[in-house]
């Protein structure tokens, strides 16, 4: 059975809502914007098999990643 998906309000990626602590954000955006634990992504054919995130980031999240010493996705 397929899991339902939501669309992240910040980056626009689909994600499995059961994998994010926030209703309208994917795990990656919830992590960089609010400090929640991120998914340990496992990409297969362009999507994380755990959370269904496609690697998208908004310009704002990319700037937050850079300011925290990470590289933008």
PDB file with one MODEL, atoms N, CA, C and O in Angstrom:
MODEL        1
ATOM      1  N   UNK A   1       0.843  -1.185   0.000  1.00  0.00           N
ATOM      2  CA  UNK A   1       0.000   0.000   0.000  1.00  0.00           C
ATOM      3  C   UNK A   1       0.888   1.249   0.000  1.00  0.00           C
ATOM      4  O   UNK A   1       1.879   1.314   0.727  1.00  0.00           O
ATOM      5  N   UNK A   2       0.528   2.225  -0.811  1.00  0.00           N
ATOM      6  CA  UNK A   2       1.268   3.478  -0.878  1.00  0.00           C
ATOM      7  C   UNK A   2       0.936   4.352   0.318  1.00  0.00           C
ATOM      8  O   UNK A   2      -0.203   4.403   0.783  1.00  0.00           O
ATOM      9  N   UNK A   3       1.972   5.045   0.807  1.00  0.00           N
ATOM     10  CA  UNK A   3       1.761   5.990   1.902  1.00  0.00           C
ATOM     11  C   UNK A   3       1.217   7.297   1.342  1.00  0.00           C
ATOM     12  O   UNK A   3       1.541   7.667   0.213  1.00  0.00           O
ATOM     13  N   UNK A   4       0.397   7.999   2.111  1.00  0.00           N
ATOM     14  CA  UNK A   4      -0.036   9.326   1.667  1.00  0.00           C
ATOM     15  C   UNK A   4       1.152  10.287   1.691  1.00  0.00           C
ATOM     16  O   UNK A   4       2.104  10.086   2.446  1.00  0.00           O
ATOM     17  N   UNK A   5       1.094  11.316   0.874  1.00  0.00           N
ATOM     18  CA  UNK A   5       2.155  12.323   0.860  1.00  0.00           C
ATOM     19  C   UNK A   5       1.560  13.704   1.085  1.00  0.00           C
ATOM     20  O   UNK A   5       0.389  13.961   0.806  1.00  0.00           O
ATOM     21  N   UNK A   6       2.406  14.577   1.598  1.00  0.00           N
ATOM     22  CA  UNK A   6       2.092  16.001   1.713  1.00  0.00           C
ATOM     23  C   UNK A   6       3.111  16.753   0.871  1.00  0.00           C
ATOM     24  O   UNK A   6       4.135  16.194   0.479  1.00  0.00           O
ATOM     25  N   UNK A   7       2.832  18.015   0.596  1.00  0.00           N
ATOM     26  CA  UNK A   7       3.768  18.903  -0.096  1.00  0.00           C
ATOM     27  C   UNK A   7       4.314  19.883   0.939  1.00  0.00           C
ATOM     28  O   UNK A   7       3.549  20.525   1.657  1.00  0.00           O
ATOM     29  N   UNK A   8       5.628  19.994   1.011  1.00  0.00           N
ATOM     30  CA  UNK A   8       6.270  20.904   1.958  1.00  0.00           C
ATOM     31  C   UNK A   8       6.000  22.354   1.559  1.00  0.00           C
ATOM     32  O   UNK A   8       6.208  22.739   0.408  1.00  0.00           O
ATOM     33  N   UNK A   9       5.539  23.147   2.512  1.00  0.00           N
ATOM     34  CA  UNK A   9       5.265  24.562   2.253  1.00  0.00           C
ATOM     35  C   UNK A   9       6.533  25.361   1.950  1.00  0.00           C
ATOM     36  O   UNK A   9       6.464  26.396   1.287  1.00  0.00           O
ATOM     37  N   UNK A  10       7.678  24.899   2.421  1.00  0.00           N
ATOM     38  CA  UNK A  10       8.918  25.648   2.242  1.00  0.00           C
ATOM     39  C   UNK A  10       9.629  25.298   0.934  1.00  0.00           C
ATOM     40  O   UNK A  10       9.956  26.192   0.154  1.00  0.00           O
ATOM     41  N   UNK A  11       9.869  24.022   0.687  1.00  0.00           N
ATOM     42  CA  UNK A  11      10.673  23.637  -0.486  1.00  0.00           C
ATOM     43  C   UNK A  11       9.863  23.061  -1.639  1.00  0.00           C
ATOM     44  O   UNK A  11      10.366  22.963  -2.758  1.00  0.00           O
ATOM     45  N   UNK A  12       8.621  22.680  -1.383  1.00  0.00           N
ATOM     46  CA  UNK A  12       7.762  22.162  -2.438  1.00  0.00           C
ATOM     47  C   UNK A  12       7.890  20.675  -2.724  1.00  0.00           C
ATOM     48  O   UNK A  12       7.214  20.162  -3.616  1.00  0.00           O
ATOM     49  N   UNK A  13       8.740  19.975  -1.987  1.00  0.00           N
ATOM     50  CA  UNK A  13       8.893  18.537  -2.200  1.00  0.00           C
ATOM     51  C   UNK A  13       7.737  17.767  -1.571  1.00  0.00           C
ATOM     52  O   UNK A  13       7.170  18.184  -0.561  1.00  0.00           O
ATOM     53  N   UNK A  14       7.402  16.646  -2.181  1.00  0.00           N
ATOM     54  CA  UNK A  14       6.507  15.705  -1.514  1.00  0.00           C
ATOM     55  C   UNK A  14       7.283  15.041  -0.379  1.00  0.00           C
ATOM     56  O   UNK A  14       8.505  14.909  -0.457  1.00  0.00           O
ATOM     57  N   UNK A  15       6.581  14.625   0.672  1.00  0.00           N
ATOM     58  CA  UNK A  15       7.187  13.869   1.763  1.00  0.00           C
ATOM     59  C   UNK A  15       6.096  13.059   2.447  1.00  0.00           C
ATOM     60  O   UNK A  15       4.911  13.366   2.321  1.00  0.00           O
ATOM     61  N   UNK A  16       6.502  12.023   3.172  1.00  0.00           N
ATOM     62  CA  UNK A  16       5.558  11.234   3.948  1.00  0.00           C
ATOM     63  C   UNK A  16       5.288  11.974   5.255  1.00  0.00           C
ATOM     64  O   UNK A  16       6.224  12.203   6.021  1.00  0.00           O
ATOM     65  N   UNK A  17       4.051  12.354   5.534  1.00  0.00           N
ATOM     66  CA  UNK A  17       3.767  13.126   6.747  1.00  0.00           C
ATOM     67  C   UNK A  17       4.146  12.399   8.035  1.00  0.00           C
ATOM     68  O   UNK A  17       4.433  13.043   9.044  1.00  0.00           O
ATOM     69  N   UNK A  18       4.150  11.094   8.014  1.00  0.00           N
ATOM     70  CA  UNK A  18       4.507  10.337   9.219  1.00  0.00           C
ATOM     71  C   UNK A  18       5.983  10.480   9.582  1.00  0.00           C
ATOM     72  O   UNK A  18       6.384  10.093  10.680  1.00  0.00           O
ATOM     73  N   UNK A  19       6.805  11.033   8.676  1.00  0.00           N
ATOM     74  CA  UNK A  19       8.247  11.147   8.920  1.00  0.00           C
ATOM     75  C   UNK A  19       8.669  12.526   9.406  1.00  0.00           C
ATOM     76  O   UNK A  19       9.847  12.742   9.693  1.00  0.00           O
ATOM     77  N   UNK A  20       7.739  13.453   9.502  1.00  0.00           N
ATOM     78  CA  UNK A  20       8.084  14.815   9.907  1.00  0.00           C
ATOM     79  C   UNK A  20       7.339  15.208  11.177  1.00  0.00           C
ATOM     80  O   UNK A  20       6.161  14.886  11.331  1.00  0.00           O
ATOM     81  N   UNK A  21       8.018  15.903  12.085  1.00  0.00           N
ATOM     82  CA  UNK A  21       7.347  16.363  13.300  1.00  0.00           C
ATOM     83  C   UNK A  21       6.433  17.567  13.056  1.00  0.00           C
ATOM     84  O   UNK A  21       5.675  17.962  13.942  1.00  0.00           O
ATOM     85  N   UNK A  22       6.503  18.143  11.868  1.00  0.00           N
ATOM     86  CA  UNK A  22       5.684  19.307  11.551  1.00  0.00           C
ATOM     87  C   UNK A  22       4.726  18.970  10.413  1.00  0.00           C
ATOM     88  O   UNK A  22       5.093  18.268   9.471  1.00  0.00           O
ATOM     89  N   UNK A  23       3.516  19.467  10.505  1.00  0.00           N
ATOM     90  CA  UNK A  23       2.452  19.108   9.571  1.00  0.00           C
ATOM     91  C   UNK A  23       2.715  19.600   8.156  1.00  0.00           C
ATOM     92  O   UNK A  23       2.388  18.893   7.203  1.00  0.00           O
ATOM     93  N   UNK A  24       3.287  20.770   7.983  1.00  0.00           N
ATOM     94  CA  UNK A  24       3.393  21.359   6.649  1.00  0.00           C
ATOM     95  C   UNK A  24       4.825  21.491   6.140  1.00  0.00           C
ATOM     96  O   UNK A  24       5.073  22.161   5.137  1.00  0.00           O
ATOM     97  N   UNK A  25       5.773  20.845   6.838  1.00  0.00           N
ATOM     98  CA  UNK A  25       7.175  20.896   6.416  1.00  0.00           C
ATOM     99  C   UNK A  25       7.750  19.490   6.316  1.00  0.00           C
ATOM    100  O   UNK A  25       7.449  18.624   7.138  1.00  0.00           O
ATOM    101  N   UNK A  26       8.578  19.273   5.306  1.00  0.00           N
ATOM    102  CA  UNK A  26       9.287  17.998   5.189  1.00  0.00           C
ATOM    103  C   UNK A  26      10.314  17.899   6.323  1.00  0.00           C
ATOM    104  O   UNK A  26      10.622  18.909   6.957  1.00  0.00           O
ATOM    105  N   UNK A  27      10.847  16.710   6.588  1.00  0.00           N
ATOM    106  CA  UNK A  27      11.822  16.569   7.669  1.00  0.00           C
ATOM    107  C   UNK A  27      13.049  17.465   7.501  1.00  0.00           C
ATOM    108  O   UNK A  27      13.585  17.970   8.488  1.00  0.00           O
ATOM    109  N   UNK A  28      13.499  17.668   6.258  1.00  0.00           N
ATOM    110  CA  UNK A  28      14.680  18.495   6.027  1.00  0.00           C
ATOM    111  C   UNK A  28      14.424  19.956   6.392  1.00  0.00           C
ATOM    112  O   UNK A  28      15.239  20.571   7.080  1.00  0.00           O
ATOM    113  N   UNK A  29      13.314  20.513   5.944  1.00  0.00           N
ATOM    114  CA  UNK A  29      12.991  21.907   6.269  1.00  0.00           C
ATOM    115  C   UNK A  29      12.701  22.070   7.761  1.00  0.00           C
ATOM    116  O   UNK A  29      13.110  23.063   8.363  1.00  0.00           O
ATOM    117  N   UNK A  30      12.000  21.104   8.362  1.00  0.00           N
ATOM    118  CA  UNK A  30      11.730  21.161   9.805  1.00  0.00           C
ATOM    119  C   UNK A  30      13.041  21.166  10.590  1.00  0.00           C
ATOM    120  O   UNK A  30      13.150  21.826  11.623  1.00  0.00           O
ATOM    121  N   UNK A  31      14.026  20.431  10.097  1.00  0.00           N
ATOM    122  CA  UNK A  31      15.334  20.379  10.751  1.00  0.00           C
ATOM    123  C   UNK A  31      16.040  21.736  10.691  1.00  0.00           C
ATOM    124  O   UNK A  31      16.458  22.270  11.718  1.00  0.00           O
ATOM    125  N   UNK A  32      16.167  22.283   9.493  1.00  0.00           N
ATOM    126  CA  UNK A  32      16.924  23.526   9.342  1.00  0.00           C
ATOM    127  C   UNK A  32      16.182  24.759   9.845  1.00  0.00           C
ATOM    128  O   UNK A  32      16.819  25.728  10.257  1.00  0.00           O
ATOM    129  N   UNK A  33      14.877  24.746   9.822  1.00  0.00           N
ATOM    130  CA  UNK A  33      14.126  25.922  10.270  1.00  0.00           C
ATOM    131  C   UNK A  33      13.802  25.900  11.757  1.00  0.00           C
ATOM    132  O   UNK A  33      13.720  26.954  12.387  1.00  0.00           O
ATOM    133  N   UNK A  34      13.615  24.704  12.327  1.00  0.00           N
ATOM    134  CA  UNK A  34      13.157  24.616  13.719  1.00  0.00           C
ATOM    135  C   UNK A  34      13.982  23.686  14.593  1.00  0.00           C
ATOM    136  O   UNK A  34      13.663  23.515  15.769  1.00  0.00           O
ATOM    137  N   UNK A  35      15.028  23.082  14.056  1.00  0.00           N
ATOM    138  CA  UNK A  35      15.932  22.277  14.857  1.00  0.00           C
ATOM    139  C   UNK A  35      15.481  20.859  15.163  1.00  0.00           C
ATOM    140  O   UNK A  35      16.095  20.188  15.991  1.00  0.00           O
ATOM    141  N   UNK A  36      14.429  20.390  14.519  1.00  0.00           N
ATOM    142  CA  UNK A  36      13.998  19.007  14.730  1.00  0.00           C
ATOM    143  C   UNK A  36      15.004  18.046  14.107  1.00  0.00           C
ATOM    144  O   UNK A  36      15.753  18.416  13.203  1.00  0.00           O
ATOM    145  N   UNK A  37      15.014  16.816  14.595  1.00  0.00           N
ATOM    146  CA  UNK A  37      15.904  15.802  14.044  1.00  0.00           C
ATOM    147  C   UNK A  37      15.555  15.554  12.577  1.00  0.00           C
ATOM    148  O   UNK A  37      14.384  15.447  12.212  1.00  0.00           O
ATOM    149  N   UNK A  38      16.585  15.464  11.755  1.00  0.00           N
ATOM    150  CA  UNK A  38      16.387  15.244  10.319  1.00  0.00           C
ATOM    151  C   UNK A  38      16.348  13.751  10.018  1.00  0.00           C
ATOM    152  O   UNK A  38      16.855  12.940  10.793  1.00  0.00           O
ATOM    153  N   UNK A  39      15.761  13.404   8.919  1.00  0.00           N
ATOM    154  CA  UNK A  39      15.796  12.036   8.406  1.00  0.00           C
ATOM    155  C   UNK A  39      17.236  11.725   7.982  1.00  0.00           C
ATOM    156  O   UNK A  39      17.945  12.599   7.484  1.00  0.00           O
ATOM    157  N   UNK A  40      17.654  10.494   8.179  1.00  0.00           N
ATOM    158  CA  UNK A  40      18.934  10.040   7.630  1.00  0.00           C
ATOM    159  C   UNK A  40      18.599   9.517   6.232  1.00  0.00           C
ATOM    160  O   UNK A  40      18.259   8.349   6.043  1.00  0.00           O
ATOM    161  N   UNK A  41      18.709  10.422   5.267  1.00  0.00           N
ATOM    162  CA  UNK A  41      18.211  10.161   3.920  1.00  0.00           C
ATOM    163  C   UNK A  41      18.941   9.016   3.232  1.00  0.00           C
ATOM    164  O   UNK A  41      20.159   8.873   3.344  1.00  0.00           O
ATOM    165  N   UNK A  42      18.170   8.212   2.521  1.00  0.00           N
ATOM    166  CA  UNK A  42      18.692   7.135   1.678  1.00  0.00           C
ATOM    167  C   UNK A  42      18.043   7.296   0.305  1.00  0.00           C
ATOM    168  O   UNK A  42      16.914   6.858   0.083  1.00  0.00           O
ATOM    169  N   UNK A  43      18.777   7.932  -0.614  1.00  0.00           N
ATOM    170  CA  UNK A  43      18.219   8.245  -1.930  1.00  0.00           C
ATOM    171  C   UNK A  43      18.312   7.071  -2.900  1.00  0.00           C
ATOM    172  O   UNK A  43      19.359   6.440  -3.046  1.00  0.00           O
ATOM    173  N   UNK A  44      17.199   6.799  -3.551  1.00  0.00           N
ATOM    174  CA  UNK A  44      17.110   5.824  -4.633  1.00  0.00           C
ATOM    175  C   UNK A  44      16.268   6.479  -5.721  1.00  0.00           C
ATOM    176  O   UNK A  44      15.118   6.853  -5.494  1.00  0.00           O
ATOM    177  N   UNK A  45      16.852   6.609  -6.893  1.00  0.00           N
ATOM    178  CA  UNK A  45      16.160   7.215  -8.033  1.00  0.00           C
ATOM    179  C   UNK A  45      15.572   8.591  -7.703  1.00  0.00           C
ATOM    180  O   UNK A  45      14.440   8.904  -8.071  1.00  0.00           O
ATOM    181  N   UNK A  46      16.366   9.401  -7.003  1.00  0.00           N
ATOM    182  CA  UNK A  46      15.995  10.790  -6.762  1.00  0.00           C
ATOM    183  C   UNK A  46      15.080  11.073  -5.586  1.00  0.00           C
ATOM    184  O   UNK A  46      14.676  12.218  -5.382  1.00  0.00           O
ATOM    185  N   UNK A  47      14.746  10.055  -4.810  1.00  0.00           N
ATOM    186  CA  UNK A  47      13.888  10.264  -3.639  1.00  0.00           C
ATOM    187  C   UNK A  47      14.430   9.482  -2.454  1.00  0.00           C
ATOM    188  O   UNK A  47      14.956   8.379  -2.600  1.00  0.00           O
ATOM    189  N   UNK A  48      14.289  10.083  -1.275  1.00  0.00           N
ATOM    190  CA  UNK A  48      14.644   9.366  -0.057  1.00  0.00           C
ATOM    191  C   UNK A  48      13.620   8.251   0.157  1.00  0.00           C
ATOM    192  O   UNK A  48      12.412   8.487   0.121  1.00  0.00           O
ATOM    193  N   UNK A  49      14.109   7.057   0.377  1.00  0.00           N
ATOM    194  CA  UNK A  49      13.219   5.916   0.584  1.00  0.00           C
ATOM    195  C   UNK A  49      12.532   5.959   1.944  1.00  0.00           C
ATOM    196  O   UNK A  49      11.506   5.310   2.145  1.00  0.00           O
ATOM    197  N   UNK A  50      13.096   6.722   2.877  1.00  0.00           N
ATOM    198  CA  UNK A  50      12.511   6.804   4.219  1.00  0.00           C
ATOM    199  C   UNK A  50      11.417   7.861   4.319  1.00  0.00           C
ATOM    200  O   UNK A  50      10.351   7.607   4.881  1.00  0.00           O
ATOM    201  N   UNK A  51      11.684   9.052   3.769  1.00  0.00           N
ATOM    202  CA  UNK A  51      10.736  10.168   3.959  1.00  0.00           C
ATOM    203  C   UNK A  51      10.120  10.680   2.656  1.00  0.00           C
ATOM    204  O   UNK A  51       9.187  11.481   2.689  1.00  0.00           O
ATOM    205  N   UNK A  52      10.632  10.225   1.512  1.00  0.00           N
ATOM    206  CA  UNK A  52      10.121  10.579   0.178  1.00  0.00           C
ATOM    207  C   UNK A  52      10.532  11.988  -0.276  1.00  0.00           C
ATOM    208  O   UNK A  52      10.049  12.456  -1.307  1.00  0.00           O
ATOM    209  N   UNK A  53      11.410  12.673   0.464  1.00  0.00           N
ATOM    210  CA  UNK A  53      11.909  13.996   0.081  1.00  0.00           C
ATOM    211  C   UNK A  53      12.727  13.854  -1.199  1.00  0.00           C
ATOM    212  O   UNK A  53      13.428  12.859  -1.381  1.00  0.00           O
ATOM    213  N   UNK A  54      12.640  14.849  -2.089  1.00  0.00           N
ATOM    214  CA  UNK A  54      13.348  14.771  -3.374  1.00  0.00           C
ATOM    215  C   UNK A  54      14.643  15.576  -3.420  1.00  0.00           C
ATOM    216  O   UNK A  54      15.241  15.718  -4.487  1.00  0.00           O
ATOM    217  N   UNK A  55      15.081  16.100  -2.287  1.00  0.00           N
ATOM    218  CA  UNK A  55      16.326  16.863  -2.246  1.00  0.00           C
ATOM    219  C   UNK A  55      16.149  18.351  -2.475  1.00  0.00           C
ATOM    220  O   UNK A  55      17.133  19.091  -2.480  1.00  0.00           O
ATOM    221  N   UNK A  56      14.920  18.806  -2.667  1.00  0.00           N
ATOM    222  CA  UNK A  56      14.660  20.235  -2.894  1.00  0.00           C
ATOM    223  C   UNK A  56      14.971  21.052  -1.645  1.00  0.00           C
ATOM    224  O   UNK A  56      14.795  20.589  -0.518  1.00  0.00           O
ATOM    225  N   UNK A  57      15.438  22.278  -1.872  1.00  0.00           N
ATOM    226  CA  UNK A  57      15.573  23.237  -0.776  1.00  0.00           C
ATOM    227  C   UNK A  57      15.154  24.598  -1.297  1.00  0.00           C
ATOM    228  O   UNK A  57      15.303  24.895  -2.483  1.00  0.00           O
ATOM    229  N   UNK A  58      14.640  25.405  -0.423  1.00  0.00           N
ATOM    230  CA  UNK A  58      14.340  26.792  -0.791  1.00  0.00           C
ATOM    231  C   UNK A  58      15.628  27.598  -0.658  1.00  0.00           C
ATOM    232  O   UNK A  58      16.595  27.141  -0.048  1.00  0.00           O
ATOM    233  N   UNK A  59      15.636  28.777  -1.222  1.00  0.00           N
ATOM    234  CA  UNK A  59      16.802  29.656  -1.091  1.00  0.00           C
ATOM    235  C   UNK A  59      17.057  29.974   0.381  1.00  0.00           C
ATOM    236  O   UNK A  59      18.207  30.057   0.812  1.00  0.00           O
ATOM    237  N   UNK A  60      15.988  30.149   1.145  1.00  0.00           N
ATOM    238  CA  UNK A  60      16.155  30.470   2.566  1.00  0.00           C
ATOM    239  C   UNK A  60      16.778  29.299   3.328  1.00  0.00           C
ATOM    240  O   UNK A  60      17.709  29.501   4.109  1.00  0.00           O
ATOM    241  N   UNK A  61      16.284  28.090   3.116  1.00  0.00           N
ATOM    242  CA  UNK A  61      16.853  26.927   3.804  1.00  0.00           C
ATOM    243  C   UNK A  61      18.307  26.729   3.386  1.00  0.00           C
ATOM    244  O   UNK A  61      19.138  26.373   4.222  1.00  0.00           O
ATOM    245  N   UNK A  62      18.632  26.949   2.124  1.00  0.00           N
ATOM    246  CA  UNK A  62      20.022  26.843   1.669  1.00  0.00           C
ATOM    247  C   UNK A  62      20.903  27.848   2.402  1.00  0.00           C
ATOM    248  O   UNK A  62      22.037  27.528   2.758  1.00  0.00           O
ATOM    249  N   UNK A  63      20.397  29.061   2.632  1.00  0.00           N
ATOM    250  CA  UNK A  63      21.190  30.065   3.357  1.00  0.00           C
ATOM    251  C   UNK A  63      21.365  29.666   4.819  1.00  0.00           C
ATOM    252  O   UNK A  63      22.420  29.916   5.402  1.00  0.00           O
ATOM    253  N   UNK A  64      20.354  29.054   5.412  1.00  0.00           N
ATOM    254  CA  UNK A  64      20.463  28.572   6.797  1.00  0.00           C
ATOM    255  C   UNK A  64      21.493  27.450   6.863  1.00  0.00           C
ATOM    256  O   UNK A  64      22.318  27.422   7.777  1.00  0.00           O
ATOM    257  N   UNK A  65      21.456  26.530   5.912  1.00  0.00           N
ATOM    258  CA  UNK A  65      22.434  25.441   5.864  1.00  0.00           C
ATOM    259  C   UNK A  65      23.850  25.999   5.798  1.00  0.00           C
ATOM    260  O   UNK A  65      24.730  25.553   6.534  1.00  0.00           O
ATOM    261  N   UNK A  66      24.071  26.970   4.924  1.00  0.00           N
ATOM    262  CA  UNK A  66      25.406  27.556   4.781  1.00  0.00           C
ATOM    263  C   UNK A  66      25.838  28.248   6.063  1.00  0.00           C
ATOM    264  O   UNK A  66      27.000  28.142   6.455  1.00  0.00           O
ATOM    265  N   UNK A  67      24.934  28.952   6.720  1.00  0.00           N
ATOM    266  CA  UNK A  67      25.295  29.661   7.950  1.00  0.00           C
ATOM    267  C   UNK A  67      25.618  28.691   9.079  1.00  0.00           C
ATOM    268  O   UNK A  67      26.319  29.049  10.025  1.00  0.00           O
ATOM    269  N   UNK A  68      25.107  27.453   8.984  1.00  0.00           N
ATOM    270  CA  UNK A  68      25.382  26.429   9.990  1.00  0.00           C
ATOM    271  C   UNK A  68      26.574  25.562   9.600  1.00  0.00           C
ATOM    272  O   UNK A  68      26.873  24.574  10.271  1.00  0.00           O
ATOM    273  N   UNK A  69      27.245  25.925   8.528  1.00  0.00           N
ATOM    274  CA  UNK A  69      28.432  25.199   8.106  1.00  0.00           C
ATOM    275  C   UNK A  69      28.156  24.012   7.206  1.00  0.00           C
ATOM    276  O   UNK A  69      29.070  23.254   6.881  1.00  0.00           O
ATOM    277  N   UNK A  70      26.909  23.841   6.800  1.00  0.00           N
ATOM    278  CA  UNK A  70      26.566  22.756   5.879  1.00  0.00           C
ATOM    279  C   UNK A  70      26.581  23.261   4.464  1.00  0.00           C
ATOM    280  O   UNK A  70      26.674  24.465   4.221  1.00  0.00           O
ATOM    281  N   UNK A  71      26.491  22.345   3.534  1.00  0.00           N
ATOM    282  CA  UNK A  71      26.420  22.769   2.140  1.00  0.00           C
ATOM    283  C   UNK A  71      24.978  22.685   1.670  1.00  0.00           C
ATOM    284  O   UNK A  71      24.257  21.769   2.064  1.00  0.00           O
ATOM    285  N   UNK A  72      24.547  23.612   0.844  1.00  0.00           N
ATOM    286  CA  UNK A  72      23.180  23.543   0.340  1.00  0.00           C
ATOM    287  C   UNK A  72      22.967  22.295  -0.501  1.00  0.00           C
ATOM    288  O   UNK A  72      23.873  21.848  -1.204  1.00  0.00           O
ATOM    289  N   UNK A  73      21.770  21.738  -0.428  1.00  0.00           N
ATOM    290  CA  UNK A  73      21.438  20.545  -1.215  1.00  0.00           C
ATOM    291  C   UNK A  73      21.210  20.929  -2.654  1.00  0.00           C
ATOM    292  O   UNK A  73      20.918  20.068  -3.484  1.00  0.00           O
TER     293      UNK A  73
ENDMDL
END
